[in-house]
Short mmCIF file of C-alpha atoms and ligand atoms in Angstrom, two decimals:
data_model
loop_
_atom_site.label_atom_id
_atom_site.label_comp_id
_atom_site.label_asym_id
_atom_site.label_seq_id
_atom_site.Cartn_x
_atom_site.Cartn_y
_atom_site.Cartn_z
CA UNK A 197 91.46 -239.90 -176.53
CA UNK A 198 91.91 -236.85 -178.77
CA UNK A 199 95.36 -238.05 -179.87
CA UNK A 200 93.87 -241.38 -180.91
CA UNK A 201 90.98 -239.67 -182.71
CA UNK A 202 93.40 -237.41 -184.58
CA UNK A 203 95.57 -240.36 -185.63
CA UNK A 204 92.55 -242.32 -186.88
CA UNK A 205 91.31 -239.23 -188.77
CA UNK A 206 94.77 -238.72 -190.30
CA UNK A 207 95.13 -242.36 -191.39
CA UNK A 208 91.58 -242.50 -192.78
CA UNK A 209 92.04 -239.26 -194.70
CA UNK A 210 95.39 -240.50 -196.04
CA UNK A 211 93.76 -243.67 -197.35
CA UNK A 212 90.81 -241.81 -198.87
CA UNK A 213 92.98 -239.10 -200.47
CA UNK A 214 95.09 -241.73 -202.22
CA UNK A 215 92.04 -243.72 -203.22
CA UNK A 216 90.45 -240.66 -204.81
CA UNK A 217 93.67 -239.61 -206.48
CA UNK A 218 93.63 -242.90 -208.39
CA UNK A 219 90.24 -242.01 -209.92
CA UNK A 220 90.08 -240.12 -213.19
CA UNK A 221 89.74 -236.39 -212.38
CA UNK A 222 86.51 -234.56 -213.22
CA UNK A 223 84.38 -231.82 -211.66
CA UNK A 224 82.40 -234.68 -210.10
CA UNK A 225 85.44 -236.20 -208.35
CA UNK A 226 86.34 -232.70 -207.26
CA UNK A 227 82.89 -232.38 -205.61
CA UNK A 228 83.40 -235.78 -203.96
CA UNK A 229 86.72 -234.53 -202.60
CA UNK A 230 85.05 -231.38 -201.38
CA UNK A 231 82.40 -233.37 -199.48
CA UNK A 232 85.06 -235.63 -197.93
CA UNK A 233 87.84 -233.15 -197.03
CA UNK A 234 88.71 -231.56 -194.75
CA UNK A 235 86.81 -234.37 -193.15
CA UNK A 236 84.79 -234.38 -189.99
CA UNK A 237 85.65 -235.85 -186.64
CA UNK A 238 85.82 -239.51 -187.83
CA UNK A 239 83.97 -240.64 -184.74
CA UNK A 240 82.50 -243.68 -186.52
CA UNK A 241 86.00 -244.87 -187.45
CA UNK A 242 87.05 -244.30 -183.83
CA UNK A 243 84.28 -246.61 -182.59
CA UNK A 244 85.38 -249.19 -185.16
CA UNK A 245 88.98 -249.04 -183.91
CA UNK A 246 87.97 -248.99 -180.22
CA UNK A 247 85.87 -252.13 -180.59
CA UNK A 248 88.49 -253.63 -182.89
CA UNK A 249 90.83 -253.37 -179.91
CA UNK A 250 88.49 -255.53 -177.81
CA UNK A 251 88.61 -258.17 -180.57
CA UNK A 252 92.34 -257.76 -181.45
CA UNK A 253 91.66 -256.82 -185.08
CA UNK A 254 94.38 -255.55 -187.40
CA UNK A 255 94.36 -251.71 -187.36
CA UNK A 256 94.99 -251.26 -191.09
CA UNK A 257 91.94 -253.33 -192.06
CA UNK A 258 89.82 -251.21 -189.73
CA UNK A 259 91.10 -248.00 -191.33
CA UNK A 260 90.00 -249.26 -194.76
CA UNK A 261 86.55 -250.27 -193.47
CA UNK A 262 86.31 -246.95 -191.63
CA UNK A 263 87.12 -245.14 -194.89
CA UNK A 264 84.18 -246.91 -196.57
CA UNK A 265 81.90 -245.91 -193.68
CA UNK A 266 83.11 -242.31 -193.90
CA UNK A 267 82.17 -242.27 -197.62
CA UNK A 268 78.61 -243.26 -196.72
CA UNK A 269 78.58 -240.69 -193.93
CA UNK A 270 79.88 -237.91 -196.21
CA UNK A 271 77.26 -238.90 -198.78
CA UNK A 272 74.51 -238.64 -196.18
CA UNK A 273 75.71 -235.16 -195.15
CA UNK A 274 75.85 -233.90 -198.76
CA UNK A 275 72.30 -235.10 -199.40
CA UNK A 276 71.07 -234.00 -195.97
CA UNK A 277 72.10 -230.42 -196.82
CA UNK A 278 70.23 -230.31 -200.15
CA UNK A 279 67.31 -227.86 -200.48
CA UNK A 280 64.87 -230.79 -200.77
CA UNK A 281 66.16 -232.16 -197.43
CA UNK A 282 67.31 -229.87 -194.59
CA UNK A 283 68.46 -227.04 -196.85
CA UNK A 284 71.77 -226.10 -195.24
CA UNK A 285 74.27 -223.67 -196.69
CA UNK A 286 77.14 -224.42 -194.31
CA UNK A 287 78.71 -227.78 -193.42
CA UNK A 288 81.99 -228.51 -191.67
CA UNK A 289 82.66 -224.78 -191.49
CA UNK A 290 82.43 -224.13 -195.24
CA UNK A 291 79.72 -223.83 -197.92
CA UNK A 292 77.87 -227.14 -198.28
CA UNK A 293 78.61 -229.17 -201.42
CA UNK A 294 75.51 -228.04 -203.36
CA UNK A 295 76.20 -224.40 -202.39
CA UNK A 296 79.63 -224.73 -203.98
CA UNK A 297 78.91 -227.05 -206.95
CA UNK A 298 75.16 -226.78 -207.53
CA UNK A 299 72.43 -229.27 -206.69
CA UNK A 300 72.85 -231.68 -209.61
CA UNK A 301 76.57 -232.22 -209.00
CA UNK A 302 75.97 -232.55 -205.23
CA UNK A 303 73.40 -235.31 -205.85
CA UNK A 304 75.84 -237.11 -208.13
CA UNK A 305 78.77 -236.63 -205.73
CA UNK A 306 76.65 -238.18 -202.95
CA UNK A 307 75.66 -241.11 -205.14
CA UNK A 308 79.27 -241.63 -206.23
CA UNK A 309 80.49 -241.64 -202.62
CA UNK A 310 77.88 -244.29 -201.81
CA UNK A 311 79.15 -246.59 -204.53
CA UNK A 312 82.78 -245.75 -203.65
CA UNK A 313 82.15 -247.21 -200.18
CA UNK A 314 81.36 -250.60 -201.71
CA UNK A 315 84.25 -250.32 -204.17
CA UNK A 316 86.56 -249.87 -201.16
CA UNK A 317 85.07 -252.78 -199.22
CA UNK A 318 85.41 -255.12 -202.19
CA UNK A 319 88.94 -253.88 -203.04
CA UNK A 320 91.89 -256.31 -202.90
CA UNK A 321 93.61 -253.91 -200.51
CA UNK A 322 91.19 -255.00 -197.79
CA UNK A 323 92.95 -258.14 -196.74
CA UNK A 324 90.04 -260.26 -195.46
CA UNK A 325 88.40 -263.49 -196.56
CA UNK A 326 85.96 -263.02 -199.47
CA UNK A 327 83.16 -264.48 -197.33
CA UNK A 328 83.78 -261.91 -194.58
CA UNK A 329 83.87 -259.09 -197.10
CA UNK A 330 80.57 -260.27 -198.52
CA UNK A 331 78.94 -260.09 -195.09
CA UNK A 332 80.45 -256.63 -194.49
CA UNK A 333 79.11 -255.38 -197.84
CA UNK A 334 75.69 -256.94 -197.30
CA UNK A 335 75.35 -255.40 -193.84
CA UNK A 336 76.51 -251.95 -194.92
CA UNK A 337 74.03 -251.93 -197.83
CA UNK A 338 71.22 -252.63 -195.39
CA UNK A 339 72.42 -249.89 -193.01
CA UNK A 340 72.43 -247.29 -195.78
CA UNK A 341 69.07 -248.11 -197.36
CA UNK A 342 65.40 -247.86 -196.49
CA UNK A 343 65.80 -249.92 -193.31
CA UNK A 344 68.66 -247.69 -192.20
CA UNK A 345 69.93 -244.18 -192.84
CA UNK A 346 67.69 -243.37 -195.83
CA UNK A 347 64.66 -244.77 -193.97
CA UNK A 348 65.57 -242.74 -190.88
CA UNK A 349 65.92 -239.60 -192.96
CA UNK A 350 62.52 -240.30 -194.51
CA UNK A 351 60.98 -240.44 -191.03
CA UNK A 352 62.88 -237.33 -189.94
CA UNK A 353 61.30 -235.38 -192.82
CA UNK A 354 57.89 -237.01 -192.38
CA UNK A 355 57.79 -236.11 -188.66
CA UNK A 356 58.40 -232.39 -189.20
CA UNK A 357 55.82 -230.13 -187.53
CA UNK A 358 53.97 -233.13 -186.04
CA UNK A 359 53.52 -234.38 -182.48
CA UNK A 360 55.50 -237.59 -182.49
CA UNK A 361 55.57 -239.98 -179.50
CA UNK A 362 58.79 -240.94 -177.71
CA UNK A 363 59.17 -244.46 -179.19
CA UNK A 364 58.83 -243.21 -182.75
CA UNK A 365 61.42 -240.48 -182.24
CA UNK A 366 63.88 -243.02 -180.80
CA UNK A 367 63.20 -245.42 -183.69
CA UNK A 368 63.80 -242.64 -186.23
CA UNK A 369 67.09 -241.62 -184.58
CA UNK A 370 68.24 -245.23 -184.27
CA UNK A 371 67.79 -245.58 -188.03
CA UNK A 372 69.10 -242.19 -189.10
CA UNK A 373 72.22 -242.21 -186.93
CA UNK A 374 72.31 -245.41 -184.87
CA UNK A 375 72.52 -247.84 -187.80
CA UNK A 376 75.94 -246.73 -189.02
CA UNK A 377 77.36 -246.74 -185.48
CA UNK A 378 75.80 -250.19 -185.00
CA UNK A 379 77.52 -251.34 -188.17
CA UNK A 380 80.93 -250.06 -187.01
CA UNK A 381 80.48 -251.80 -183.67
CA UNK A 382 79.54 -255.14 -185.19
CA UNK A 383 82.39 -255.26 -187.76
CA UNK A 384 85.07 -256.68 -185.38
CA UNK A 385 82.78 -259.56 -184.30
CA UNK A 386 81.97 -260.23 -187.97
CA UNK A 387 85.68 -260.34 -188.85
CA UNK A 388 86.30 -262.76 -185.98
CA UNK A 389 83.39 -264.89 -187.19
CA UNK A 390 81.98 -264.76 -183.69
CA UNK A 391 78.42 -265.85 -184.34
CA UNK A 392 75.11 -264.01 -184.51
CA UNK A 393 74.71 -263.49 -180.76
CA UNK A 394 77.98 -261.59 -180.31
CA UNK A 395 77.44 -259.65 -183.53
CA UNK A 396 73.98 -258.58 -182.38
CA UNK A 397 75.21 -257.66 -178.90
CA UNK A 398 77.78 -255.29 -180.37
CA UNK A 399 75.39 -253.96 -182.98
CA UNK A 400 73.00 -252.97 -180.18
CA UNK A 401 75.79 -251.33 -178.16
CA UNK A 402 76.75 -249.38 -181.30
CA UNK A 403 73.18 -248.33 -182.12
CA UNK A 404 72.84 -246.99 -178.58
CA UNK A 405 76.11 -245.08 -178.95
CA UNK A 406 74.71 -243.65 -182.21
CA UNK A 407 71.51 -242.68 -180.43
CA UNK A 408 73.58 -240.95 -177.75
CA UNK A 409 75.53 -239.19 -180.50
CA UNK A 410 72.30 -237.98 -182.12
CA UNK A 411 70.97 -236.75 -178.77
CA UNK A 412 74.13 -234.70 -178.20
CA UNK A 413 73.82 -233.45 -181.79
CA UNK A 414 70.33 -232.18 -180.97
CA UNK A 415 71.58 -230.60 -177.72
CA UNK A 416 74.34 -228.85 -179.68
CA UNK A 417 71.80 -227.63 -182.23
CA UNK A 418 69.73 -226.21 -179.37
CA UNK A 419 72.53 -224.51 -177.44
CA UNK A 420 75.59 -224.44 -179.70
CA UNK A 421 77.28 -221.60 -181.51
CA UNK A 422 77.17 -221.88 -185.34
CA UNK A 423 80.78 -220.74 -185.82
CA UNK A 424 82.14 -223.23 -183.31
CA UNK A 425 79.96 -226.11 -184.53
CA UNK A 426 80.71 -225.49 -188.23
CA UNK A 427 77.06 -225.70 -189.29
CA UNK A 428 73.95 -223.69 -188.64
CA UNK A 429 72.51 -224.23 -185.15
CA UNK A 430 69.01 -223.66 -183.69
CA UNK A 431 67.63 -225.22 -186.84
CA UNK A 432 65.56 -228.02 -185.34
CA UNK A 433 63.04 -225.62 -183.78
CA UNK A 434 62.87 -223.58 -187.00
CA UNK A 435 62.17 -226.66 -189.11
CA UNK A 436 59.80 -228.18 -186.53
CA UNK A 437 61.95 -231.32 -186.17
CA UNK A 438 60.73 -234.08 -183.89
CA UNK A 439 63.55 -234.53 -181.35
CA UNK A 440 63.71 -235.58 -177.72
CA UNK A 441 64.16 -231.87 -176.90
CA UNK A 442 60.94 -230.92 -178.71
CA UNK A 443 59.13 -233.66 -176.77
CA UNK A 444 60.75 -233.59 -173.31
CA UNK A 445 62.57 -230.27 -173.15
CA UNK A 446 66.32 -229.61 -172.84
CA UNK A 447 66.87 -230.68 -169.20
CA UNK A 448 65.01 -233.98 -169.43
CA UNK A 449 66.86 -234.77 -172.66
CA UNK A 450 70.21 -234.23 -170.90
CA UNK A 451 69.05 -236.61 -168.12
CA UNK A 452 67.95 -239.21 -170.69
CA UNK A 453 71.35 -238.94 -172.37
CA UNK A 454 73.17 -239.39 -169.03
CA UNK A 455 71.15 -242.52 -168.28
CA UNK A 456 71.76 -243.92 -171.75
CA UNK A 457 75.50 -243.29 -171.36
CA UNK A 458 75.57 -245.20 -168.06
CA UNK A 459 73.57 -248.07 -169.61
CA UNK A 460 76.11 -248.38 -172.46
CA UNK A 461 79.11 -248.11 -170.14
CA UNK A 462 77.72 -250.86 -167.90
CA UNK A 463 77.42 -253.15 -170.93
CA UNK A 464 81.04 -252.63 -172.01
CA UNK A 465 82.50 -252.84 -168.49
CA UNK A 466 82.82 -256.59 -168.72
CA UNK A 467 85.52 -256.23 -171.37
CA UNK A 468 87.76 -254.67 -168.71
CA UNK A 469 90.94 -252.85 -169.74
CA UNK A 470 90.33 -253.52 -173.44
CA UNK A 471 87.23 -251.30 -173.39
CA UNK A 472 89.07 -248.29 -171.91
CA UNK A 473 89.32 -246.47 -175.27
CA UNK A 474 85.67 -247.09 -176.08
CA UNK A 475 84.69 -245.82 -172.66
CA UNK A 476 86.67 -242.62 -173.25
CA UNK A 477 85.00 -242.17 -176.65
CA UNK A 478 81.57 -242.44 -175.03
CA UNK A 479 82.53 -239.77 -172.47
CA UNK A 480 83.80 -237.60 -175.32
CA UNK A 481 80.50 -237.99 -177.20
CA UNK A 482 78.61 -236.82 -174.15
CA UNK A 483 80.82 -233.79 -173.55
CA UNK A 484 81.45 -232.73 -177.15
CA UNK A 485 80.63 -229.21 -178.30
CA UNK A 486 80.93 -229.87 -182.05
C1 LIG B 225 71.41 -243.37 -197.38
C2 LIG B 225 73.61 -242.51 -196.57
C3 LIG B 225 72.23 -242.21 -197.02
C4 LIG B 225 71.81 -240.91 -197.10
C5 LIG B 225 70.54 -240.38 -197.63
C6 LIG B 225 70.21 -237.53 -196.31
C7 LIG B 225 70.08 -238.88 -195.72
C8 LIG B 225 69.59 -239.99 -196.57
C9 LIG B 225 70.36 -239.12 -194.43
C10 LIG B 225 70.84 -238.11 -193.47
C11 LIG B 225 71.28 -238.76 -192.23
C12 LIG B 225 71.94 -237.79 -191.30
C13 LIG B 225 72.59 -236.56 -191.83
C14 LIG B 225 71.94 -238.05 -190.02
C15 LIG B 225 72.57 -237.17 -189.01
C16 LIG B 225 73.74 -237.86 -188.42
C17 LIG B 225 74.67 -236.90 -187.74
C18 LIG B 225 74.54 -236.68 -186.30
C19 LIG B 225 75.59 -236.27 -188.48
C20 LIG B 225 76.70 -235.46 -187.95
O1 LIG B 225 77.80 -236.35 -187.81
P1 LIG B 225 79.23 -235.89 -187.31
O2 LIG B 225 79.09 -234.90 -186.20
O3 LIG B 225 79.79 -235.12 -188.59
O4 LIG B 225 80.04 -237.10 -187.05
P2 LIG B 225 81.31 -234.84 -188.98
O5 LIG B 225 81.23 -233.57 -189.78
O6 LIG B 225 82.13 -234.69 -187.74
O7 LIG B 225 81.73 -235.99 -189.81
#
């Protein structure tokens, strides 16, 4: 599992490094580079490749799509760290982008990474039918906007220091984190032109994996060590964030996560041997410490 993750991270970084090198250098592209590298775990790309395996999709196409997703993800992290958002000084074990470059450049670097994602998806190097690319671009736009990550972040901020019921917390986390995982999971079915039902089935599996990922993120924030995690921990309590831990407590949140993991694994079992890698990734998500 870790070998596969490392290979996917290496290939994605290779693609992105070359893509950025082709752009005209400026302090802004340097801030974009800083937000992208050294990159994070590339878990979203891993999900894309794992599910791509179930659908027999060409690996190189998935790396390019994963690179676009990682641009959106890096953008969300840069903006998430801004003083007007979660105000974080450390990200991926180094000063966050605005700490290094200042707020204005960090905002612009985030915006530029957002548009870069769509530049990559519409690039000739992604060898897919134009119609498929159009669907991929349309879906990713929706995942990033008010009905997706940005909308989830809005709720995350709005819910601070309030008593928020279970369903609303889950909905917020599904938007903030689940949407992008849902996107990655639905891409292979979209490429295969498999019809709405299959696409939706995989989107739901992915959103649940994203929810599980967010739950483990909250558990790490609660118990993790800042140095090991690469970002400040024990922040959710300080900021009064509405999480499953703030509502149910640590132990019940772990139990909820375990149940969710089993629910997802049951759903993917029917794909037999081909879902082995995805299954391992889900176990990794549950056990991860960073
Ligand atoms: C519309 C893309 C977009 C952003 C603007 C700021 C914002 C709105 C959204 C923030 C969303 C956010 C940061 C959600 C948290 C998701 C999460 C668990 C991030 C950590 O992901 P990892 O662990 O990070 O995969 P690495 O560093 O490994 O890549």
